[in-house]
mmCIF file of C-alpha atoms and ligand atoms in Angstrom:
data_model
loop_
_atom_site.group_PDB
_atom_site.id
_atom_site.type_symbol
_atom_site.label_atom_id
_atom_site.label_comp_id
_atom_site.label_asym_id
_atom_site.label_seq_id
_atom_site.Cartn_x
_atom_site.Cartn_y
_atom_site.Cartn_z
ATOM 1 C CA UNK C 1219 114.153 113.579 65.440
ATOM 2 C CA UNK C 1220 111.895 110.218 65.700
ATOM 3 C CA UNK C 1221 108.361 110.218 63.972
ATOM 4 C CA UNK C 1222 106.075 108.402 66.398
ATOM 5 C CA UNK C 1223 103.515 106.525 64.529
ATOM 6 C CA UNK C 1224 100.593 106.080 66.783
ATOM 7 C CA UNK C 1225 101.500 107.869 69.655
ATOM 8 C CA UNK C 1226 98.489 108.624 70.998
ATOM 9 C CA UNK C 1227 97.908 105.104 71.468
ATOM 10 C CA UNK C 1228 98.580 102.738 74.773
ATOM 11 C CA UNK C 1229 101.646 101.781 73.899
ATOM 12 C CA UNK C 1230 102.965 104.914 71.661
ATOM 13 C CA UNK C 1231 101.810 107.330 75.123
ATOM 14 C CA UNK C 1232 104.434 105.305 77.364
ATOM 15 C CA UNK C 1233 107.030 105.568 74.623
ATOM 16 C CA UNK C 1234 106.122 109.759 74.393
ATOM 17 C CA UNK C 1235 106.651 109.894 78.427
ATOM 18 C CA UNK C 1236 110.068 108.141 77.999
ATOM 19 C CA UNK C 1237 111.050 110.748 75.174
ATOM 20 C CA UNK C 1238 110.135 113.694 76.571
ATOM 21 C CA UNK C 1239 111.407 112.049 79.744
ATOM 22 C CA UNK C 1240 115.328 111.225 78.122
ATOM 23 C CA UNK C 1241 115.221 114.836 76.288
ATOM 24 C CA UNK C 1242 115.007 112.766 72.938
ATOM 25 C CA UNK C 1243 113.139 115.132 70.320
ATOM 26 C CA UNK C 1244 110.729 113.727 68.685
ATOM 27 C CA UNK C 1245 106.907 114.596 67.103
ATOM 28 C CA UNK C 1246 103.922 111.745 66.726
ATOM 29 C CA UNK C 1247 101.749 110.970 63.976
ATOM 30 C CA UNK C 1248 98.217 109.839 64.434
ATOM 31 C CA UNK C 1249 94.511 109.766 63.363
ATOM 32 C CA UNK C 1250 93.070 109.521 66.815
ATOM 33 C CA UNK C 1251 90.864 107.090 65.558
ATOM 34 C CA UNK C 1252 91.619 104.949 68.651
ATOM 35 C CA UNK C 1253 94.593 106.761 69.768
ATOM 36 C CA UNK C 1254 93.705 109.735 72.542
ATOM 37 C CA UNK C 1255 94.903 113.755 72.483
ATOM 38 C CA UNK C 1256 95.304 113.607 76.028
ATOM 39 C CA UNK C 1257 97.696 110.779 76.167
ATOM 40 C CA UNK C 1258 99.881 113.190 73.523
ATOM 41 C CA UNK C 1259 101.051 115.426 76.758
ATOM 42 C CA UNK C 1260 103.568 117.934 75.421
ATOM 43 C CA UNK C 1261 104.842 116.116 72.787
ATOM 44 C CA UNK C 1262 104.662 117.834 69.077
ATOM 45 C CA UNK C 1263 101.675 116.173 66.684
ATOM 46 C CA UNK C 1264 100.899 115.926 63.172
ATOM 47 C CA UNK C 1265 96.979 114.573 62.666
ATOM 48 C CA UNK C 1266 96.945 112.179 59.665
ATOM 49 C CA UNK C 1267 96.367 108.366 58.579
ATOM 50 C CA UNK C 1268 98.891 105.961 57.052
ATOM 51 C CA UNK C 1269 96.741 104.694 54.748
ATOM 52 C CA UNK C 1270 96.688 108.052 53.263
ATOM 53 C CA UNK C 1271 100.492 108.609 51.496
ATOM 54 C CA UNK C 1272 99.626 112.674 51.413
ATOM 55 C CA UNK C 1273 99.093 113.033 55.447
ATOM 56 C CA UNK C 1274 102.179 111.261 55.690
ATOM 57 C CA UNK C 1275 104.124 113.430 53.194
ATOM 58 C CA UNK C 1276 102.641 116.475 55.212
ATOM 59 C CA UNK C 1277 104.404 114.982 57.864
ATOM 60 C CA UNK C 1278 107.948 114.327 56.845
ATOM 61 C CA UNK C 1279 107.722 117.921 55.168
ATOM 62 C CA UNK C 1280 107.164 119.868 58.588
ATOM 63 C CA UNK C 1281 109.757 118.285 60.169
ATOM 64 C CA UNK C 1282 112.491 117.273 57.462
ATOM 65 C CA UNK C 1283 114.800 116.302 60.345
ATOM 66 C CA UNK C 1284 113.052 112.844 61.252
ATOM 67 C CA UNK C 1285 115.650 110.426 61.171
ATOM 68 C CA UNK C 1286 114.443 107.623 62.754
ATOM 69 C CA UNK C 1287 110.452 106.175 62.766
ATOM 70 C CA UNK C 1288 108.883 104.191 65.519
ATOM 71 C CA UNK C 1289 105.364 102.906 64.567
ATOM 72 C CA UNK C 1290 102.607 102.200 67.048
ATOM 73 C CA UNK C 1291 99.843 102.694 64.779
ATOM 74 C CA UNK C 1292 97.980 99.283 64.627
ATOM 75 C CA UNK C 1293 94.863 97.461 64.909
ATOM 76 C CA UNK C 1294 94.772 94.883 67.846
ATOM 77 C CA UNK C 1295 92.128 92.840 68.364
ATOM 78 C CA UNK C 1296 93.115 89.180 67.332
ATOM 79 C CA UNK C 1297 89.236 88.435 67.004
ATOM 80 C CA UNK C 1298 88.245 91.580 65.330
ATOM 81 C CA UNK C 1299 91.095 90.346 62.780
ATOM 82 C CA UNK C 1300 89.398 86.881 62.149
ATOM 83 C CA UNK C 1301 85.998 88.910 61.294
ATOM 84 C CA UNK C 1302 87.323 91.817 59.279
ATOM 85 C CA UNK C 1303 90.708 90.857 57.697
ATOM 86 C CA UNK C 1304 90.709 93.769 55.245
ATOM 87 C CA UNK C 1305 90.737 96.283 57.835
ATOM 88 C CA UNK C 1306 93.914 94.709 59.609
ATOM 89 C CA UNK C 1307 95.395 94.116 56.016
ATOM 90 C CA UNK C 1308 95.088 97.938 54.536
ATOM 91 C CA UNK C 1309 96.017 99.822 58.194
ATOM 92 C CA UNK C 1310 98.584 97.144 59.327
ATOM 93 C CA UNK C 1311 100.041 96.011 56.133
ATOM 94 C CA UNK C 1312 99.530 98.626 53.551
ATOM 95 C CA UNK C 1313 99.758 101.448 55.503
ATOM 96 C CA UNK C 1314 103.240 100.239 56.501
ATOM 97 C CA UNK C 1315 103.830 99.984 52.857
ATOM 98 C CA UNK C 1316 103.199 103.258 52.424
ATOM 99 C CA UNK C 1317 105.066 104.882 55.589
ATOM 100 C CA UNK C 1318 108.466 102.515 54.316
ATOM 101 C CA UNK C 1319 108.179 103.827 50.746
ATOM 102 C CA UNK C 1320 107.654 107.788 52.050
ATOM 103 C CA UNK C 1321 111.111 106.870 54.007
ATOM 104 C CA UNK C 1322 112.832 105.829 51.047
ATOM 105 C CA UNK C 1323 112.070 108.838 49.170
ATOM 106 C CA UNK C 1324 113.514 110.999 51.743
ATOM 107 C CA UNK C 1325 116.266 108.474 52.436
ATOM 108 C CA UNK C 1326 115.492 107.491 55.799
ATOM 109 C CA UNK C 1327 115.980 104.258 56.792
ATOM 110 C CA UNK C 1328 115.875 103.919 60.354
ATOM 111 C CA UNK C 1329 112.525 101.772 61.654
ATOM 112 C CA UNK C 1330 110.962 100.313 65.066
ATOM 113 C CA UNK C 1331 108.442 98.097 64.202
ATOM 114 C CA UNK C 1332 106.000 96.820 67.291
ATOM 115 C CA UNK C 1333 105.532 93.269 66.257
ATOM 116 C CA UNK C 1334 103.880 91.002 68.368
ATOM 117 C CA UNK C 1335 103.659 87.277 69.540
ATOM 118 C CA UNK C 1336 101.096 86.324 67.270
ATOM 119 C CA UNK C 1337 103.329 85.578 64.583
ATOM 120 C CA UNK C 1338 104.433 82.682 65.829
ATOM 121 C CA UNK C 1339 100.792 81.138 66.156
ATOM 122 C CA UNK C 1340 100.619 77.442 67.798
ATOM 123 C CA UNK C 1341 103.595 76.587 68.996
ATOM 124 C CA UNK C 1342 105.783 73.945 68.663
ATOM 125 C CA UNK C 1343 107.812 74.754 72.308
ATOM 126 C CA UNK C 1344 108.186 77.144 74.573
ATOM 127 C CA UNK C 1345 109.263 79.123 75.381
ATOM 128 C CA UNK C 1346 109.312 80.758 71.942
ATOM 129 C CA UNK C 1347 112.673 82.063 70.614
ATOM 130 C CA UNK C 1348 113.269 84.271 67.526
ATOM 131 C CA UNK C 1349 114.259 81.489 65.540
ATOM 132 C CA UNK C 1350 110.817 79.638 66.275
ATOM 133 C CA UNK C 1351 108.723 78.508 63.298
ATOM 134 C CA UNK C 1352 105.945 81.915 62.168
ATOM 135 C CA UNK C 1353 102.406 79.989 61.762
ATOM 136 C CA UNK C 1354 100.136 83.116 62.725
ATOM 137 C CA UNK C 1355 95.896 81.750 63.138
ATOM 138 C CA UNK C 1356 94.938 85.054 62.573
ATOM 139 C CA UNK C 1357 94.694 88.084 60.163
ATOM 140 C CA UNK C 1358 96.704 90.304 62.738
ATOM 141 C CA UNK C 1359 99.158 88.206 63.126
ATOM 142 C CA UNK C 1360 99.788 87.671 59.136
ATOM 143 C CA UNK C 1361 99.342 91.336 59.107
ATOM 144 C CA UNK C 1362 102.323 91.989 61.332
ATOM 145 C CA UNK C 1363 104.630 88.803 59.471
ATOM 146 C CA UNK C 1364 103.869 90.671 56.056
ATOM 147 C CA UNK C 1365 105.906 93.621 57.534
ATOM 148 C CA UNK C 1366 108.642 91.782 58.788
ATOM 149 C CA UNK C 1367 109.069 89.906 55.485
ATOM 150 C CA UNK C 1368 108.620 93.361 53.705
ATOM 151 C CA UNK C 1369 111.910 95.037 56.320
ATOM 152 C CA UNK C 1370 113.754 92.489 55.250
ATOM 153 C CA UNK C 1371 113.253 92.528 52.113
ATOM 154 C CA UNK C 1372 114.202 96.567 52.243
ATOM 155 C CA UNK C 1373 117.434 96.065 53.668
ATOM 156 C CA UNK C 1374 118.303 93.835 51.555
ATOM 157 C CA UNK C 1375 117.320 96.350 48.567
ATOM 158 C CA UNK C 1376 117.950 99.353 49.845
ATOM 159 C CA UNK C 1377 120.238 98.960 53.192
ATOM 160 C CA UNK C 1378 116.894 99.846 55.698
ATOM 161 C CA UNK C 1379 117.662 99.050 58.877
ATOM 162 C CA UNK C 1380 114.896 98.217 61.344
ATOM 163 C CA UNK C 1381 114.189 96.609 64.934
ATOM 164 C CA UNK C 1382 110.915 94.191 65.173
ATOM 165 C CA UNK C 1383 110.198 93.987 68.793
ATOM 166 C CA UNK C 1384 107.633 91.225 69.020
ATOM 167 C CA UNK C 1385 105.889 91.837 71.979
ATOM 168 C CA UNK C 1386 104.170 89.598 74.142
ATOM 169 C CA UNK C 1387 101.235 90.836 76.350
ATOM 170 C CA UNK C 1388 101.664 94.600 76.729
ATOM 171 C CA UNK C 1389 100.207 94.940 79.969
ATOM 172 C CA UNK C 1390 100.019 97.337 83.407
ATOM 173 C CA UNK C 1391 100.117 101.030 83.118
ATOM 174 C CA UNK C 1392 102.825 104.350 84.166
ATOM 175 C CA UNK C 1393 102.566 104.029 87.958
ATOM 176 C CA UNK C 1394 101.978 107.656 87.951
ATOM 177 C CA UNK C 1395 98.743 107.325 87.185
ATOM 178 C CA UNK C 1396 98.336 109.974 84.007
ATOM 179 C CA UNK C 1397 98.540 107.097 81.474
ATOM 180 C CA UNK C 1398 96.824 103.560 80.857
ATOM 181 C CA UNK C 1399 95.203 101.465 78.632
ATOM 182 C CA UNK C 1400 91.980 102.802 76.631
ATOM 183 C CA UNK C 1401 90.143 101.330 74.423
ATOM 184 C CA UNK C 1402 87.390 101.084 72.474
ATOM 185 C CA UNK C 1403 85.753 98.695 72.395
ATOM 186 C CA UNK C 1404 87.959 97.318 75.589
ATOM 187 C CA UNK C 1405 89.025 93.523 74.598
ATOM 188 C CA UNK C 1406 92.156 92.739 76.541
ATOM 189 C CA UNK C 1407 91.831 90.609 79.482
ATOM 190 C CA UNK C 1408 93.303 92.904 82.208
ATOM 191 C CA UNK C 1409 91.161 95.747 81.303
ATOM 192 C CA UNK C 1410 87.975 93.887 80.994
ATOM 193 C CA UNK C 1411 88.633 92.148 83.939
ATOM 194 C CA UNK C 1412 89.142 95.207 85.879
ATOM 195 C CA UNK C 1413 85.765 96.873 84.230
ATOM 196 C CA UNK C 1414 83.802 93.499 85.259
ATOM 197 C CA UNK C 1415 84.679 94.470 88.991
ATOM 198 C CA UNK C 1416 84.192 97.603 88.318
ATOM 199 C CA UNK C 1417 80.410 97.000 87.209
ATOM 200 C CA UNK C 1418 81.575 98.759 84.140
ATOM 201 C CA UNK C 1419 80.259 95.082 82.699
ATOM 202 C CA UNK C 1420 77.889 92.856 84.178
ATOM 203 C CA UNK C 1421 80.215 89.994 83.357
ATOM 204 C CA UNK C 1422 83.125 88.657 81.682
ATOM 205 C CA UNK C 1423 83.671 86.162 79.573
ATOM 206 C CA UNK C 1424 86.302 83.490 79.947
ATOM 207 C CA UNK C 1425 87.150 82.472 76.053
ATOM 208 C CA UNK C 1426 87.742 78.454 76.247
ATOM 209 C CA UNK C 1427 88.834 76.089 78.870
ATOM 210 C CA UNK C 1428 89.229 73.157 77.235
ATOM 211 C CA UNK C 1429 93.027 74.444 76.123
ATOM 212 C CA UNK C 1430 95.797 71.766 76.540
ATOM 213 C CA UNK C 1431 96.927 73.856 79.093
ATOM 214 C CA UNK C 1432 97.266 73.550 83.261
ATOM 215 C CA UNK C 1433 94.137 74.320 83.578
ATOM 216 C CA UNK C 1434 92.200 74.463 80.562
ATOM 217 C CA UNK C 1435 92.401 78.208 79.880
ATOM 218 C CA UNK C 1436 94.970 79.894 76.990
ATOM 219 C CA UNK C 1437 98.525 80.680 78.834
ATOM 220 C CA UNK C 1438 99.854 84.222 78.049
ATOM 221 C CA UNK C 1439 102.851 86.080 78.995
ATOM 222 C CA UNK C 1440 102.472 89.994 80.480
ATOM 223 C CA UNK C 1441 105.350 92.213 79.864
ATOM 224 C CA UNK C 1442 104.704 95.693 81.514
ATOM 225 C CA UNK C 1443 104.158 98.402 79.122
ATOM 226 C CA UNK C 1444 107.515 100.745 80.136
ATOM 227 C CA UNK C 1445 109.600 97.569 80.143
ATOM 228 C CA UNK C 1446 108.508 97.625 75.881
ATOM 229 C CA UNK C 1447 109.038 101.413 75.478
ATOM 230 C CA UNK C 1448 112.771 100.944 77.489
ATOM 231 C CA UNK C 1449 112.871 98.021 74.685
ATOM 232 C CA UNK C 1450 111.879 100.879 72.143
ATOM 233 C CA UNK C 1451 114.454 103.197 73.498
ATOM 234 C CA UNK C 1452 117.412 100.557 73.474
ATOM 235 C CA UNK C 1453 116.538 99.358 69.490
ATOM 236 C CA UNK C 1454 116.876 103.318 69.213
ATOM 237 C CA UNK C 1455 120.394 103.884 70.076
ATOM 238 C CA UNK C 1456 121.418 100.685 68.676
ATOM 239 C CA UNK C 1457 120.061 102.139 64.775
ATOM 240 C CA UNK C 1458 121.900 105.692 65.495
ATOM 241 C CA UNK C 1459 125.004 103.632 65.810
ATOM 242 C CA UNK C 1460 124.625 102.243 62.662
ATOM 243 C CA UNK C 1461 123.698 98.946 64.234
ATOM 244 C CA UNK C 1462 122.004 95.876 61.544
ATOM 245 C CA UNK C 1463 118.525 94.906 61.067
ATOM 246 C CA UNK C 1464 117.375 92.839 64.552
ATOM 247 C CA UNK C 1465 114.049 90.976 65.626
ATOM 248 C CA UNK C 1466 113.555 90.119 69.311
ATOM 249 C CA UNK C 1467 110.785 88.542 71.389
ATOM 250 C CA UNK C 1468 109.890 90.771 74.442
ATOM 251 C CA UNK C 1469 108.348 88.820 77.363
ATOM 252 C CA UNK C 1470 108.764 87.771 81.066
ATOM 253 C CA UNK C 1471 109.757 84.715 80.194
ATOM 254 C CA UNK C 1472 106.681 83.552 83.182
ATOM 255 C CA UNK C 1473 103.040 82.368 81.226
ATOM 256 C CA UNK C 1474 99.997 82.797 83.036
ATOM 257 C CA UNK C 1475 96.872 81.017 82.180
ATOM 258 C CA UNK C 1476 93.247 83.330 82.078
ATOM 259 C CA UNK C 1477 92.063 81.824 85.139
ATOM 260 C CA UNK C 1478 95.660 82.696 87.218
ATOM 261 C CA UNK C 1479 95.380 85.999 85.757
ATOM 262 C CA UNK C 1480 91.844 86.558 86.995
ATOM 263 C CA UNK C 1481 92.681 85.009 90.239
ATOM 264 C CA UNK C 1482 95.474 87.367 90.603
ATOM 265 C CA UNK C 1483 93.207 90.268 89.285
ATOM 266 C CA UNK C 1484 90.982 89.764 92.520
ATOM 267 C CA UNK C 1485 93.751 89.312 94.925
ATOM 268 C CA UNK C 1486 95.612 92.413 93.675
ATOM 269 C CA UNK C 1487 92.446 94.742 93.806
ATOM 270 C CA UNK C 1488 90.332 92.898 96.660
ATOM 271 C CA UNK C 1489 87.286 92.403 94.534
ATOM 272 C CA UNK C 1490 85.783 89.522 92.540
ATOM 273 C CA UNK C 1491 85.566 89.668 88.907
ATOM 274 C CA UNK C 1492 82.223 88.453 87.858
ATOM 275 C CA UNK C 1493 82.892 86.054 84.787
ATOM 276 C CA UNK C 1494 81.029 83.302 83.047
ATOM 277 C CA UNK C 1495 83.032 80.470 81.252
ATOM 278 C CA UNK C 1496 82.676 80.531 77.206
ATOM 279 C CA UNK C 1497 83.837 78.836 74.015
ATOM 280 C CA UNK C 1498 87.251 79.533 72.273
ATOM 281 C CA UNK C 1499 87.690 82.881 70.993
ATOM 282 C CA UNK C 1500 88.567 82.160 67.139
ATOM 283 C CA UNK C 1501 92.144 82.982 66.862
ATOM 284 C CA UNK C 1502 93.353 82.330 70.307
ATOM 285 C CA UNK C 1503 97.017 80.355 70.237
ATOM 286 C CA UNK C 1504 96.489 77.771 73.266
ATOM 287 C CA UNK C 1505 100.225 79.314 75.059
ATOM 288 C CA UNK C 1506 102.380 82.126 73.806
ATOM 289 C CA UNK C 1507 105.680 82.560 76.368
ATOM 290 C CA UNK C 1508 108.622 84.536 75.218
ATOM 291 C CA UNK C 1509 111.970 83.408 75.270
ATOM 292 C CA UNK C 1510 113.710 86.934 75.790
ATOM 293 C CA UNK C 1511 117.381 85.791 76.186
ATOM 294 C CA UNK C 1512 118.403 86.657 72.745
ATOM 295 C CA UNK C 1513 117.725 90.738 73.563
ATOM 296 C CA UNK C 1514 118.990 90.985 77.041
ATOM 297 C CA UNK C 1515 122.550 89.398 75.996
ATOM 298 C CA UNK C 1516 122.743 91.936 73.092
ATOM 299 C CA UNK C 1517 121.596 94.858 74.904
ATOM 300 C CA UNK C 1518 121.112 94.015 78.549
ATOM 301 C CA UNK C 1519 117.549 94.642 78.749
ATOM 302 C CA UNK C 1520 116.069 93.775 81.874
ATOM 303 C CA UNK C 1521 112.109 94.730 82.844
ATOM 304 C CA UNK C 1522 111.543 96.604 85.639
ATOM 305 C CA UNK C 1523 108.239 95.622 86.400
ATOM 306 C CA UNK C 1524 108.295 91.911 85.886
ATOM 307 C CA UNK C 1525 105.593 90.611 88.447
ATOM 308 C CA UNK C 1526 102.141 90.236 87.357
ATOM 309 C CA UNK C 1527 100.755 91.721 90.467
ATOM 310 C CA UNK C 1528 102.252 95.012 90.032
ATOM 311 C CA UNK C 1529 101.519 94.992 86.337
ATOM 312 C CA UNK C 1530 97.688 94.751 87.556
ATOM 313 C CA UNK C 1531 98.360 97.224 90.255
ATOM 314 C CA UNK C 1532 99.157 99.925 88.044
ATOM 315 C CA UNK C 1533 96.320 98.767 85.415
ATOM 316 C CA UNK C 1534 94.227 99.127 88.443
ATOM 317 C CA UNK C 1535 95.389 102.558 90.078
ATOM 318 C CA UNK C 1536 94.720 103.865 86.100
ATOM 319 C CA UNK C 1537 91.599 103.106 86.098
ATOM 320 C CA UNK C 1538 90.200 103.738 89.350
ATOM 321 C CA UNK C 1539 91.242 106.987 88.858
ATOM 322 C CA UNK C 1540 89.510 107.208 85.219
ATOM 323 C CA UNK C 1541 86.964 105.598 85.299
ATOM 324 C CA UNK C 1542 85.875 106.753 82.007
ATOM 325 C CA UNK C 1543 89.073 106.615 80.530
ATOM 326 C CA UNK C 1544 90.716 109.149 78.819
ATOM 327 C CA UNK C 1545 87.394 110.764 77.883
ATOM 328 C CA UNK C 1546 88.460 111.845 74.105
HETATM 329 N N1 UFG Z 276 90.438 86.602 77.145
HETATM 330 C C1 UFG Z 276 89.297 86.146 77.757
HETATM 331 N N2 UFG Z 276 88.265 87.023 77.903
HETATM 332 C C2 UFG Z 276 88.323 88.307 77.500
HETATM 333 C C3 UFG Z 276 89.503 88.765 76.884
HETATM 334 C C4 UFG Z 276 90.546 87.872 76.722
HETATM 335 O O1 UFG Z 276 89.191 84.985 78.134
HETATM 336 O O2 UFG Z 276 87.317 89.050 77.651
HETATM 337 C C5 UFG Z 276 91.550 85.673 76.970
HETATM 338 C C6 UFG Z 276 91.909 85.470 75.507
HETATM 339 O O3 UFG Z 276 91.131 84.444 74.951
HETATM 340 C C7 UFG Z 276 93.388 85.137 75.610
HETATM 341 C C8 UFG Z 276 93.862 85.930 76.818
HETATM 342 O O4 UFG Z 276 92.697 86.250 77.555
HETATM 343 O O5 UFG Z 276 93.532 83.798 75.874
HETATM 344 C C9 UFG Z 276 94.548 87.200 76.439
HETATM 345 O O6 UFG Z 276 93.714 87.877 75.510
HETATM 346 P P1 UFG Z 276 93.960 89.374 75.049
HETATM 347 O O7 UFG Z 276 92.844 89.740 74.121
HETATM 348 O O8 UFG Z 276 94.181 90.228 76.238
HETATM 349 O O9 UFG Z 276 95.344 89.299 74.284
HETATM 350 P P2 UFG Z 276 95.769 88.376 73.070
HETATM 351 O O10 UFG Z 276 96.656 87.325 73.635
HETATM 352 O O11 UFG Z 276 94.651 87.936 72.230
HETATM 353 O O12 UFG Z 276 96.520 89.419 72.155
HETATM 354 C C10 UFG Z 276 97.454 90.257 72.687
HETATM 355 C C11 UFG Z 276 97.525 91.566 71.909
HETATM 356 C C12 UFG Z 276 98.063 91.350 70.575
HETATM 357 C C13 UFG Z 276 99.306 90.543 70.637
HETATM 358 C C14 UFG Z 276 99.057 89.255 71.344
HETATM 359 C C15 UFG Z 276 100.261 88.380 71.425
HETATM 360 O O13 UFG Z 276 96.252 92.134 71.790
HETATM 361 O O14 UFG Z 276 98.339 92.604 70.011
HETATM 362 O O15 UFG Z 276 98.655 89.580 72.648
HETATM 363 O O16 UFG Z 276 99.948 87.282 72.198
HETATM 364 F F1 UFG Z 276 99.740 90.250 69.420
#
């Protein structure tokens, strides 16, 4: 059985849907501090916080036959990071810390960790392969480094075995429409944008153009939510076959500065998105483009929904049809 760590969250919801979806049993932890009930479907759920050891030992107790952990359960907001670094540090950092050393105990040491692009900070090429120099310019990003020094530091001690999928730009939303991205406050650009046409917002604002970049504004690469949790599922077999300790960069390989994206925004849902043009956003790496060779040689992963335009298509169909999000 896999302990979901987060899933009530964006990210964690997809991965639930492809679960219940592939028959895989499996029960999800969360505080629904930011993550949603409604996004948990059918799947079992435990309510508790990793940075509290005794929820997660009421966990592990209920269902003694988790053998594998995925964790979702993250703060995300690069420039929340840069104002309150002690937040991202105790949930992101130490609450890992405690969720590896409640696996120990029990002798469990299978682990998916959702790492992310902003460990690698400015970079020195792209696109960025695995191998790429870690420089994260924010707390988050250090947060999520700190965890990948600390799994490898497990297996080396105690033979833990764990997948860091460094994702890109989740992005886009289950084209059936019962899942999407909500939250609170709302600070990726897809959302916001979307919002902003929506009159949700009376404006957005575009964080720096005065990037070396095309066209002033930061360059990011959007990787379709489903194409991470098919990631997720993939780094899942590959542990129960009593595969080593991995870390891959998950992206589309395609970067797309803030003004393309808002360019394609309007196109895509046939309204404008009312923006102004700011200053930087501290924190903000100029270009972050995955190189994602290394994962589909090993595994053949392939995304499904690689074009921007559909990614904002199914942000879009989400939210039209909630236009209060999930409401919980
Ligand atoms: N942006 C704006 N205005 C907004 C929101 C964002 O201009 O209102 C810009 C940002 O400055 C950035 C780009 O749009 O250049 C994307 O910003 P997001 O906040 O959507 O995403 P980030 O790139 O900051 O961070 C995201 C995830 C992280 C992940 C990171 C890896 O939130 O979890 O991608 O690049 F680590």
């Amino acid at each position: 059985m896999i302990l979901v760590v987060g899933g009530a969250g964006y990210i964690g919801s997809h991965m639930l849907k492809l679960l219940r979806d592939q028959q895989e049993p499996h029960v999800v932890f969360d505080s629904l501090e930011n993550g949603h009930r409604t996004a948990l479907q059918s799947s079992l759920f435990v309510q508790g916080d990793l940075r509290n050891p005794d929820d997660l030992k009421r966990a592990f107790d209920a269902y003694p036959e988790i053998d594998l952990v995925m964790h979702f359960a993250a703060y995300i907001s690069v420039g929340e990071s840069v104002r309150e670094p002690g937040k991202y540090y105790n949930n992101n950092t130490a609450g890992v810390l405690n969720l590896l050393e409640e696996m120990k105990s029990r002798g469990i040491g299978k682990f998916v960790f959702s790492s992310t692009a902003a460990v690698f900070g400015n970079p020195q090429y792209v696109p960025l392969d695995e191998v790429h120099p870690k420089g994260p310019l924010n707390p988050y990003g250090h947060s999520k480094l700190m965890v990948e020094q600390m799994l490898d530091d497990y297996d080396v001690a105690h033979s833990f075995k764990s997948v860091c999928l460094r994702y890109f730009n989740a992005a886009g939303a289950d084209p059936d429409g019962v899942l999407g991205e909500d939250h609170e406050p709302e600070e990726h650009l897809i959302p916001v944008a979307l919002l902003a046409a929506l009159g949700r917002r009376p404006t957005m604002k575009v964080f720096g153009t005065d990037y070396d970049t095309p066209d002033g504004t930061c360059v990011r690469d959007y990787i379709h939510v489903l194409d991470l949790a098919q990631a997720h599922l993939l780094a899942v077999r590959h542990l129960r076959a009593g595969g080593d300790s991995r870390k891959y960069n998950l992206g589309n390989g395609e970067g797309f500065s803030v003004k393309q994206v808002l360019e394609t925004t309007e196109k895509v849902i046939g309204r404008e998105v009312p923006k102004e043009y700011g200053p930087r956003r501290p924190g903000d790496s100029p270009k972050l483009i995955a190189d994602s060779s290394r994962i589909r040689q090993d595994w053949g992963w392939q995304p499904a929904y690689p074009d921007l335009e559909q990614i904002i298509d199914h942000a879009w169909k989400w939210r039209l049809a909630h236009l209060e999000g999930f409401g919980d």
